[in-house]
XYZ file of C-alpha atoms in Angstrom:
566
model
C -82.896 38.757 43.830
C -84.255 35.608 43.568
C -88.077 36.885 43.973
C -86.731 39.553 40.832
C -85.881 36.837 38.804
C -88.783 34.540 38.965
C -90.990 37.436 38.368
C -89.147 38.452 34.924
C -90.075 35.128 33.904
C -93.842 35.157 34.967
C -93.914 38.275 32.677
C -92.070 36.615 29.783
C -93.807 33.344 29.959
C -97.308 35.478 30.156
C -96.261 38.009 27.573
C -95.372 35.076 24.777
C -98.433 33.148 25.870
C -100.901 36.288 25.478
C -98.898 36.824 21.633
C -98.781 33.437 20.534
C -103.083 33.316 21.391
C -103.652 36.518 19.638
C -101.331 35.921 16.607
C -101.202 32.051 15.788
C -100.791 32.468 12.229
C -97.968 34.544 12.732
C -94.406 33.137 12.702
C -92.575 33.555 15.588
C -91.358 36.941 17.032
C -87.929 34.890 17.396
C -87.345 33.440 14.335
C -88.006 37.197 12.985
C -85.406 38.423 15.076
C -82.665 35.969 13.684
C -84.184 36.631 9.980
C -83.646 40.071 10.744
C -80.112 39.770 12.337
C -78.841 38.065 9.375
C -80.178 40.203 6.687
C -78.259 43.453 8.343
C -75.275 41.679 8.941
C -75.176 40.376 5.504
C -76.516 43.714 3.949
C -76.312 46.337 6.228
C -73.514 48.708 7.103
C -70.141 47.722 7.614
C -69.669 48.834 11.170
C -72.464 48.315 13.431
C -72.481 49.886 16.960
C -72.168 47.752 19.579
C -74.916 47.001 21.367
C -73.362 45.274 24.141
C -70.762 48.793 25.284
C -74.314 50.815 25.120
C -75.887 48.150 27.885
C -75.815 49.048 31.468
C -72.591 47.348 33.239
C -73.533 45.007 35.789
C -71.447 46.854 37.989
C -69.373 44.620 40.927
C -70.965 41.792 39.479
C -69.755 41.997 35.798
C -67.261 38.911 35.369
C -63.400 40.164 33.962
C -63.298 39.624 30.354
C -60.711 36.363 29.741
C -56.901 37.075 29.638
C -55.742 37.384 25.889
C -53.681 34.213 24.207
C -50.486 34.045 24.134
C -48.336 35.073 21.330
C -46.706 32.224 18.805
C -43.305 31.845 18.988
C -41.141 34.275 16.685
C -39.346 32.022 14.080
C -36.063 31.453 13.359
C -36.222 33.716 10.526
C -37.011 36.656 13.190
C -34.792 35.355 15.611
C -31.582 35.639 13.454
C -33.196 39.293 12.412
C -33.647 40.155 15.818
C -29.570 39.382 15.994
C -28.335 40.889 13.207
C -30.180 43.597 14.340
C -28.800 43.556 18.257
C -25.217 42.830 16.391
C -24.515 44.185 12.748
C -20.451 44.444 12.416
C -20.530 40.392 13.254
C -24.002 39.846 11.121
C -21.905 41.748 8.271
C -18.911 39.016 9.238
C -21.203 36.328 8.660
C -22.358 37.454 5.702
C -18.946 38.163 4.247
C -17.650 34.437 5.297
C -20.391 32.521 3.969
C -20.072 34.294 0.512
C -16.188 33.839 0.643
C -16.736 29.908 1.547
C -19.139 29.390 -1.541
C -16.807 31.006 -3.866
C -13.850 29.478 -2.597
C -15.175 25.886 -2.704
C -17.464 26.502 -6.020
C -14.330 28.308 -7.717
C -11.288 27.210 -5.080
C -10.645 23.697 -7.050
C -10.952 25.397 -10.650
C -8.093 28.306 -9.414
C -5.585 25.593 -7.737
C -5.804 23.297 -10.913
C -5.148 26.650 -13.524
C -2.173 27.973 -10.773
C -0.820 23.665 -11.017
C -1.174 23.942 -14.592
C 0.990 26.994 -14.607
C 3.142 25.792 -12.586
C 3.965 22.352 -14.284
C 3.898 24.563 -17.264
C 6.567 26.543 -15.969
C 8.584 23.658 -15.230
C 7.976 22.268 -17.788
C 9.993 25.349 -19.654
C 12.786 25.693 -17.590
C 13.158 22.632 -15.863
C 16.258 22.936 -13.352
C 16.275 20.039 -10.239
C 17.584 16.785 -11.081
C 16.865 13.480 -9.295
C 19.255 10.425 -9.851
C 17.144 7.269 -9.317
C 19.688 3.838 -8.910
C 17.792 0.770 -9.914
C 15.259 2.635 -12.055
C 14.798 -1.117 -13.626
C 13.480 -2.592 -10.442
C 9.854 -3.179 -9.503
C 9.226 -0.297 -8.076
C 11.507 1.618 -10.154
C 10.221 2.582 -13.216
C 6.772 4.095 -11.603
C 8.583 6.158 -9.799
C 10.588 7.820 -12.145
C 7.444 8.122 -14.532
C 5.649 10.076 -11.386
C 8.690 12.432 -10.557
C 8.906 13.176 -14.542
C 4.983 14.564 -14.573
C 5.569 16.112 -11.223
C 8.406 18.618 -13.190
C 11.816 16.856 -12.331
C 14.375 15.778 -14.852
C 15.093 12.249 -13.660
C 18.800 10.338 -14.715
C 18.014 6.858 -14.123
C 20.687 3.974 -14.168
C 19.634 0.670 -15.571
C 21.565 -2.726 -15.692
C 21.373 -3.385 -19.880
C 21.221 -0.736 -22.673
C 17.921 -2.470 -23.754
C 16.428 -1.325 -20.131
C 17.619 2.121 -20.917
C 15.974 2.283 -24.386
C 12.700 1.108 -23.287
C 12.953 3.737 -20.192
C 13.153 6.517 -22.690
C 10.514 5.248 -24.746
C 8.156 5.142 -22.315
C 9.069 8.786 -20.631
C 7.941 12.240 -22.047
C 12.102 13.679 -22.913
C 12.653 14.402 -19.609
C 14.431 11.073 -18.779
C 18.020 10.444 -19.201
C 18.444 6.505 -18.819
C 22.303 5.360 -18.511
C 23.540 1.714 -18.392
C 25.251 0.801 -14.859
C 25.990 -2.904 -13.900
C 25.890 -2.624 -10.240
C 27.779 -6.200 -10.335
C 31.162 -4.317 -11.788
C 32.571 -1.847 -9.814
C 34.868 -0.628 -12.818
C 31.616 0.116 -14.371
C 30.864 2.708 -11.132
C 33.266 5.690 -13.107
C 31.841 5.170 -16.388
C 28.459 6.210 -15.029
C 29.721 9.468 -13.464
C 31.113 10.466 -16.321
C 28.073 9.962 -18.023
C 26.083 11.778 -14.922
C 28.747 14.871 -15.720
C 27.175 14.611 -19.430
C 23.912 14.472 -18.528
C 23.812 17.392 -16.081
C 24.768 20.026 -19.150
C 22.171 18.309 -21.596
C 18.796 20.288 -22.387
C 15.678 18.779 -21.666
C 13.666 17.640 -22.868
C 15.857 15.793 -24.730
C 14.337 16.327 -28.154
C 13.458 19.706 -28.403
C 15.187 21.498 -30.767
C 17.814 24.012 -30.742
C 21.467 23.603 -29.090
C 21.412 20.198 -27.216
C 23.858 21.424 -24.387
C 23.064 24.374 -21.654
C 26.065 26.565 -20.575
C 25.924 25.782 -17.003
C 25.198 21.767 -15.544
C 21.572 21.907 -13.574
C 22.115 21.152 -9.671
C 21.281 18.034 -8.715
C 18.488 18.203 -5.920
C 18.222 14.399 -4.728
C 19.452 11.315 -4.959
C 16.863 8.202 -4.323
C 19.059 4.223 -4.522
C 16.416 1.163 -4.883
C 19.923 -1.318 -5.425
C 19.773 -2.560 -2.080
C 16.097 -3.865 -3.170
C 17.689 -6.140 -5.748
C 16.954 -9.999 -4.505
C 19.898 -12.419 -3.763
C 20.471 -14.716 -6.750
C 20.310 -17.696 -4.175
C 18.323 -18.599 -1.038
C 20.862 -20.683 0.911
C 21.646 -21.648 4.676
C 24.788 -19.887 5.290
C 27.129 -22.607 5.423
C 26.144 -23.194 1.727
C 27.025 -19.201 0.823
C 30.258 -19.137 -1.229
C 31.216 -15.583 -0.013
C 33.484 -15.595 -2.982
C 31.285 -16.538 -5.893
C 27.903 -15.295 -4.561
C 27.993 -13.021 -1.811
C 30.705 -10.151 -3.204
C 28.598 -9.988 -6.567
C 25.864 -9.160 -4.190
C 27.570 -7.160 -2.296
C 28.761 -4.821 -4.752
C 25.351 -4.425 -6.189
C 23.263 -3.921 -3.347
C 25.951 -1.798 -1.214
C 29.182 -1.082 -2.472
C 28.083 0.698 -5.806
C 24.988 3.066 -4.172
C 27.511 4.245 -1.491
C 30.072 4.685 -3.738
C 27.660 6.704 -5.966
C 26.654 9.133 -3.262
C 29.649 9.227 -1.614
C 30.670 10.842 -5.047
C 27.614 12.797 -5.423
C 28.309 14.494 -2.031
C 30.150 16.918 -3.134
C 27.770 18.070 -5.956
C 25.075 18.438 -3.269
C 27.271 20.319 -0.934
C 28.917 22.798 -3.485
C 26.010 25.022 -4.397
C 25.479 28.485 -5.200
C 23.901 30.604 -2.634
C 20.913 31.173 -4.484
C 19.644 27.700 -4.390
C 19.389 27.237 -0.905
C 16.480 24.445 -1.209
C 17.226 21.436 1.107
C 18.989 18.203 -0.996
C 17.785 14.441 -0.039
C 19.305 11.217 -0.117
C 17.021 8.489 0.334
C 18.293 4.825 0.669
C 15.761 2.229 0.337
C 16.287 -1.192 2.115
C 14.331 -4.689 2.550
C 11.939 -4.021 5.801
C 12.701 -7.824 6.863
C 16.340 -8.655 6.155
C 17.150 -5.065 7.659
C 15.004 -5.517 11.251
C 15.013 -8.903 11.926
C 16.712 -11.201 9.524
C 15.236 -14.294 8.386
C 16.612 -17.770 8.141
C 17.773 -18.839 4.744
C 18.512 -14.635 3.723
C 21.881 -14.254 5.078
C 22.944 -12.563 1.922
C 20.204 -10.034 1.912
C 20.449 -9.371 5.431
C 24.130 -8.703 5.840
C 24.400 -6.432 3.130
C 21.326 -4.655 3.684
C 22.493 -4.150 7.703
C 26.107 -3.160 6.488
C 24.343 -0.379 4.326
C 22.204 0.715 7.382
C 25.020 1.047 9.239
C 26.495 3.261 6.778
C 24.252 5.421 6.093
C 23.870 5.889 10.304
C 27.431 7.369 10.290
C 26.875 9.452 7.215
C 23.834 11.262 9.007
C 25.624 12.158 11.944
C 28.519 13.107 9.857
C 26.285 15.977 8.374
C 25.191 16.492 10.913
C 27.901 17.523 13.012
C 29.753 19.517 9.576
C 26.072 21.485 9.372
C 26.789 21.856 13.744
C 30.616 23.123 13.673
C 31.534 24.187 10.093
C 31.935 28.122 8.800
C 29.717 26.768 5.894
C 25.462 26.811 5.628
C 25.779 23.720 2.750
C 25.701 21.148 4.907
C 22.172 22.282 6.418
C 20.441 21.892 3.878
C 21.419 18.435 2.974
C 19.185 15.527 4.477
C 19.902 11.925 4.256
C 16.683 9.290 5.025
C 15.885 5.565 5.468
C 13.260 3.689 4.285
C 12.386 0.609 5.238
C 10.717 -1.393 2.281
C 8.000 -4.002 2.715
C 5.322 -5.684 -0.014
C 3.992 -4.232 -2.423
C 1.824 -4.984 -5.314
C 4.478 -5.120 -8.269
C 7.104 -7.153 -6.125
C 7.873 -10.756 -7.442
C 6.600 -13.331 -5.081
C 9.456 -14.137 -3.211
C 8.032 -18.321 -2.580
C 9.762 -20.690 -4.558
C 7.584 -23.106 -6.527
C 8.218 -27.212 -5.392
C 10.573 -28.169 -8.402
C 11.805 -24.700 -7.782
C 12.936 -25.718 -3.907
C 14.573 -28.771 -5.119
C 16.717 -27.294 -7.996
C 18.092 -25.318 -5.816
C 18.898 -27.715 -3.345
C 20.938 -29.617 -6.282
C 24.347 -27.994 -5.083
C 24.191 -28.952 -1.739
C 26.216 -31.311 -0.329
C 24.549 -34.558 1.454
C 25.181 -33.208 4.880
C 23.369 -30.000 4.087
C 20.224 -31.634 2.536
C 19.417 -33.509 5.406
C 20.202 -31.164 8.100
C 18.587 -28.005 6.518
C 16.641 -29.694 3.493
C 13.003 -29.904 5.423
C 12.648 -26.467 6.759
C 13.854 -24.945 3.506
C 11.533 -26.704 1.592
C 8.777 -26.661 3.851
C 8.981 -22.254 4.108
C 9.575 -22.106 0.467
C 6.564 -23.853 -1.040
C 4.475 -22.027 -2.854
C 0.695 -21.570 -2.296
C -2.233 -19.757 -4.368
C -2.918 -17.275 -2.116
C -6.953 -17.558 -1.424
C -9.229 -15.398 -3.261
C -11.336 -14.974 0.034
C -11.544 -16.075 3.855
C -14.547 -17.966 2.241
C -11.970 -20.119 0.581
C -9.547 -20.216 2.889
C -12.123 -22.160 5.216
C -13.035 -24.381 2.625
C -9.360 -25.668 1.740
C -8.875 -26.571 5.329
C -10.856 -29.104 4.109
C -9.630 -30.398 1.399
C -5.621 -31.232 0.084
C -4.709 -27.399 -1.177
C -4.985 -26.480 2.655
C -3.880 -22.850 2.853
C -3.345 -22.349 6.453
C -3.304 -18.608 7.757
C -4.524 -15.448 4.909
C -1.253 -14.017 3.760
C -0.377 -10.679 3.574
C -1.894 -8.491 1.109
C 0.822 -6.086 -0.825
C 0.330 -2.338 -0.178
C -0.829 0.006 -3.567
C 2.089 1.138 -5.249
C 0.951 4.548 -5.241
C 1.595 4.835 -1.556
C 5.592 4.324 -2.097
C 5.658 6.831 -5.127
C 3.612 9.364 -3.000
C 5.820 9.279 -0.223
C 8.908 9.326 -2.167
C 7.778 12.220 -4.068
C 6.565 14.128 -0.730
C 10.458 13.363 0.663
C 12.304 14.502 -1.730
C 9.946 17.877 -2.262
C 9.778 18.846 1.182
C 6.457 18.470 1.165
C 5.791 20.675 -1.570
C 3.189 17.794 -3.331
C 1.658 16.671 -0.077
C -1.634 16.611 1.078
C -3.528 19.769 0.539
C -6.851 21.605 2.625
C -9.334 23.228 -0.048
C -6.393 22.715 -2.521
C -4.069 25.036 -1.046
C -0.786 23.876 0.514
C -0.845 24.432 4.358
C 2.395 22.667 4.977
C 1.211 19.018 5.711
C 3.826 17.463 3.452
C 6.237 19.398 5.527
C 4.906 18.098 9.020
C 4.679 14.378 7.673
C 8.021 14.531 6.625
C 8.844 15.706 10.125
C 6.718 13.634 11.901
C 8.249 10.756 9.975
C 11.880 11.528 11.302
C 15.249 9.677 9.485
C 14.209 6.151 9.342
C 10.681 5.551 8.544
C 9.061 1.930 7.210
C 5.924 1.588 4.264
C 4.838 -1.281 2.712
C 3.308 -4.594 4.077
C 5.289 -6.273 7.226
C 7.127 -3.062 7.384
C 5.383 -2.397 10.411
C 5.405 -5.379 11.723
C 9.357 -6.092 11.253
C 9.430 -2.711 13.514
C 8.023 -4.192 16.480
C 9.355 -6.953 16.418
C 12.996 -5.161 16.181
C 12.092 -3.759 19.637
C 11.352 -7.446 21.278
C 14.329 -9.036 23.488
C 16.094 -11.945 21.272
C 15.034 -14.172 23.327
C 11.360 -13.444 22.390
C 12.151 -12.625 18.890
C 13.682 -16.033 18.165
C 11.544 -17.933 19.783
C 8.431 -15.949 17.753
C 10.505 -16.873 14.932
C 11.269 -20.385 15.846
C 7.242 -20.987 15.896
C 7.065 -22.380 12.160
C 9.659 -24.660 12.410
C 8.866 -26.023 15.788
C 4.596 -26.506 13.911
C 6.756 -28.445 10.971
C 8.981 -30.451 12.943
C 5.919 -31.820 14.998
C 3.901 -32.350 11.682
C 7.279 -33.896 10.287
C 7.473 -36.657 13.858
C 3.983 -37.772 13.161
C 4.415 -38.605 9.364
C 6.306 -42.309 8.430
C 8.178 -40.230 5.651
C 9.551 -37.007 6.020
C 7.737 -34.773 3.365
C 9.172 -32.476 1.362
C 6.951 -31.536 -1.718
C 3.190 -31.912 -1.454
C 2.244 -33.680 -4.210
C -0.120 -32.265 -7.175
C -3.732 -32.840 -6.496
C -4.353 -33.911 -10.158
C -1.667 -36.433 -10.968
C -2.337 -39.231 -13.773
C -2.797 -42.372 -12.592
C -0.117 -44.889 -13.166
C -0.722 -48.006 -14.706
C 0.530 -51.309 -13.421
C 3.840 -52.126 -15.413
C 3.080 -55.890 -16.912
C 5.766 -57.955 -16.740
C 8.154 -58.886 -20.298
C 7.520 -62.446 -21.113
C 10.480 -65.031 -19.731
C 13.126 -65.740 -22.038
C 12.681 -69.330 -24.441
C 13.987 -71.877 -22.284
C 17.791 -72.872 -23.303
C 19.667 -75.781 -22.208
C 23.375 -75.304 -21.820
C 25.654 -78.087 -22.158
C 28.722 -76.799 -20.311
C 32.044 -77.884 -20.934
C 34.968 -77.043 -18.371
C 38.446 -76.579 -19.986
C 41.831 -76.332 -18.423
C 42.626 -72.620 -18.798
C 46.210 -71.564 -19.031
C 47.988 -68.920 -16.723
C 46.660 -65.531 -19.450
C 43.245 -67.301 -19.107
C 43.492 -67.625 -15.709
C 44.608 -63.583 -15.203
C 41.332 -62.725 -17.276
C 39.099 -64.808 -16.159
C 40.184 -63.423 -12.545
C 39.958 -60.088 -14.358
C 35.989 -60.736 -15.667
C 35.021 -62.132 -12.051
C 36.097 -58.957 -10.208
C 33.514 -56.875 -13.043
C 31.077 -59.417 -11.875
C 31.242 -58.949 -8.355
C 30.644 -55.385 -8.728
C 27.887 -55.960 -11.162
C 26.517 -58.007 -8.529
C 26.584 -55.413 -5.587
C 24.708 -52.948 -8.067
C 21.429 -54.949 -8.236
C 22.030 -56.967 -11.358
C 22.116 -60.269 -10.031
C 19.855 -62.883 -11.124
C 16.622 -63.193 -9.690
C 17.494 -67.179 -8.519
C 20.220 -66.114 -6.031
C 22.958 -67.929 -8.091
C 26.178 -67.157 -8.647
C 27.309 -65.810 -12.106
C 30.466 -67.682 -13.282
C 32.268 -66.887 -16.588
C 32.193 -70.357 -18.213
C 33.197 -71.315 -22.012
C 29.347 -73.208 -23.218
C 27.992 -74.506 -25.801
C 24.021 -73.435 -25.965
C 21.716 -75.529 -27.959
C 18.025 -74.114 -27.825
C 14.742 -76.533 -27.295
């Protein structure tokens, strides 16, 4: 083969060498050839036979041609064909779902706000459930009763002064019916029932026209008491707390008239007709820290507010052992919650200013002052609460030292959402794609009888739970910081002075007296002199013992003189 092969290339080399000498003004046979090749491929046929089938095979020693590439990989496009294809009834799901999601979230809000609209419109019509709100003048009052009215509710509302009850109509839409109660009177308690009788058979709004009066009284569906958030008038140690004078006014504000209120309401809720079978809710709203723990200096609060607890304890179990054993299904359907109230953004501040602290102080006796005086006044001074921790540092630093961030009040909104959730059942709780699923209804279960909102609610909680002897001595931390603050001070402090006082300016003494020489002539008095002169020297003495004596250190003696100036 080899021999073969060198001789094709003698003949080549000899047959191009034997052209190029006979033809050197030719071009090249090669260059021809390509000339040639690309003129019929450009302008030739179309199809051109293939030379390369018509050659000879080499036989065993032709090469296999290479393996073909690979194909690409099919898309995701193809893929998701290729399945709907292998699977049609669930491509057809898919289909269906993903159409019903766009509608529902492109056209789902627009529905649910028409089908509220409706709704409120409806109720707005005809309304029928009543909610009586106690202490609709307090802070947190009057947005609630505002909130229940838009929600569809006629609201009666009980105010201390007719001028409260004015401006609570004035500010409501006609479906508020404000009445004057002085929680401070009890014979003022069956003046307002009467006037709750009234108010059941009125027509509301209240000014639309027509017949002012319905034909049957509207059922009263809740009953929600903020009394037992009314402040004490006085922050006092106990042994200062006339329970005569200052507690029992208290008392029969912030206990005695809300459970004398629903304990006449009770009935109303319980004597129903069968056809409004909706569940009835009492809520009683007490102070988070005077009912868990009890702070120093609150015994007023705390007693009545733990009294009222108690109270409303029994009352729960009462229904709920009529809704166990009686014959009747009106008991069931009547629910009776606690709520433990902390901080929140419209409550007073509760510190007492400096001049504040000591006017207060002005009726105790000596005793008290100096046995309770410095840990009063030191937990009731008031501070500017810093705008940032930024400041807080800094006033370490400086005189307005602000030691510890206080707490920051919980929105208001939170209180009037979960009141309105508790006494709907849920019905205006959270919603999923604006449809009600029953999460108002699980929170309210999840919640229980007794649940706590607002700032330090929480915390008041736990710290129920602790032993007493861990609780007080938590408690006891303050006092125990002030009283070692107090040892290391030469004067026991009581008011932190201002930062920008005026200067005072150095009192210059009067100028002494002209000088006076007194020629002093001693008579013989008789016995009536005698009595009176004894008489002016006793006035003397005590004049004497109350600073007035002269500056010399003599003794003053009443002497008839003769004075003849220099």
């Amino acid at each position: 083969m080899d021999k073969i092969a060198e001789f094709l290339e003698e003949v080549e080399d000899t047959f191009f060498s034997s052209v190029g000498a006979a033809t050197p003004d030719l071009p090249k046979i090669q260059e021809r050839l390509n000339q040639l090749w690309l003129d019929v491929t450009r302008y030739g046929p179309v199809h051109m036979p293939q030379i390369i089938d018509r050659l000879p095979s080499l036989g065993d020693f032709e090469l296999p041609p290479p393996p073909p590439p690979p194909p690409p990989p099919p898309t995701w496009y193809e893929n998701s064909l290729a399945w709907a294809e292998r699977h049609p009834w669930e491509a057809g799901g898919a289909v269906v779902g993903v159409i019903g999601t766009g509608l529902l979230v492109g056209y789902g809000g627009t529905y649910m706000r028409t089908v509220r609209a409706r709704r409120l419109k409806e109720l707005a019509l005809e309304r029928k459930q009543v909610i009586i709100v106690l202490g609709a003048d307090t802070a947190l009052g009057l947005p609630l009763v505002l909130d229940l009215e838009r929600k569809g509710y006629i609201v009666i509302a009980s105010v201390a002064t007719p001028r409260g009850a004015d401006d609570l109509e004035r500010q409501s839409r006609g479906c508020v019916r404000a009445l004057v109660l002085d929680p401070t009177e009890p014979a003022a308690i069956p003046v307002f029932l009467r006037s709750v009788a009234q108010a059941l058979l009125r027509r509301f709004p209240i000014n639309a026209p027509g017949d002012p009066f319905e034909s049957s009284p509207a059922p009263i569906h809740s009953v929600i008491s903020l009394l037992s958030l009314i402040p004490p008038p006085i922050h006092a140690p106990f042994e200062n707390v006339s329970l005569a004078s200052d507690y029992l006014p208290y008392l029969n504000a912030t206990q005695i008239t809300p459970l004398q209120i629903i304990q006449s309401i009770l009935p109303l809720l319980r004597n129903v007709s069968s056809q409004d079978n909706k569940r009835k809710t009492i809520v009683v709203c007490l102070p988070a820290t005077a009912t868990r723990v009890g702070l120093p200096f609150s015994s007023m609060q705390s007693i009545s507010a733990a009294g009222t607890l108690r109270a409303t304890e029994v009352l729960r179990r009462e229904i709920s052992v009529a809704a166990l054993t009686g014959k009747s299904d009106a008991m069931k359907n009547i629910k009776l919650v606690v709520a433990d109230i902390g901080s929140f953004e419209t409550d007073a501040s509760h510190s007492m200013a400096p001049e504040d602290v000591y006017k207060s102080m002005e009726r105790w006796s000596v005793s008290e002052k100096l046995t309770y005086g410095a840990g009063f006044a030191a937990l009731s001074h008031h501070y500017r609460a810093p705008r940032s921790k930024w400041e807080n540092l800094k006033g370490m630093f400086h005189d307005e030292a602000h030691y510890g961030v206080p707490r920051k009040p919980t929105n208001v909104k939170v209180f009037i959402n979960t009141m309105v959730n508790v006494v709907s059942n849920g019905q205006f709780g959270p919603t999923l794609l604006g449809f009600n699923i029953g999460l108002g209804r699980l929170r309210n279960w999840l919640r229980g009888e007794r649940f706590s909102m607002g700032a330090g609610a929480h915390t008041y909680k736990f710290a129920s739970f602790l032993p007493s002897v861990i609780l007080d001595t938590l408690l006891s931390i303050p006092h125990l910081l002030i009283s070692a603050r107090n040892a290391l001070l030469p004067v026991q402090p009581f008011v932190r002075p201002p930062p920008t006082l005026p200067r005072t300016e150095t009192a210059v003494p009067p100028p002494p007296p002209p000088q006076v020489h007194i020629i002093e002539t001693v008579e013989v008095p008789d016995e009536h002199e005698e009595d009176t002169s004894s008489e002016a020297g006793s006035e003397a003495d005590v004049e004497s013992n109350s600073g007035d004596a002269p500056a010399d250190g003599n003794s003053w003696v009443r002497l008839k003189k003769s004075e003849t100036a220099v």
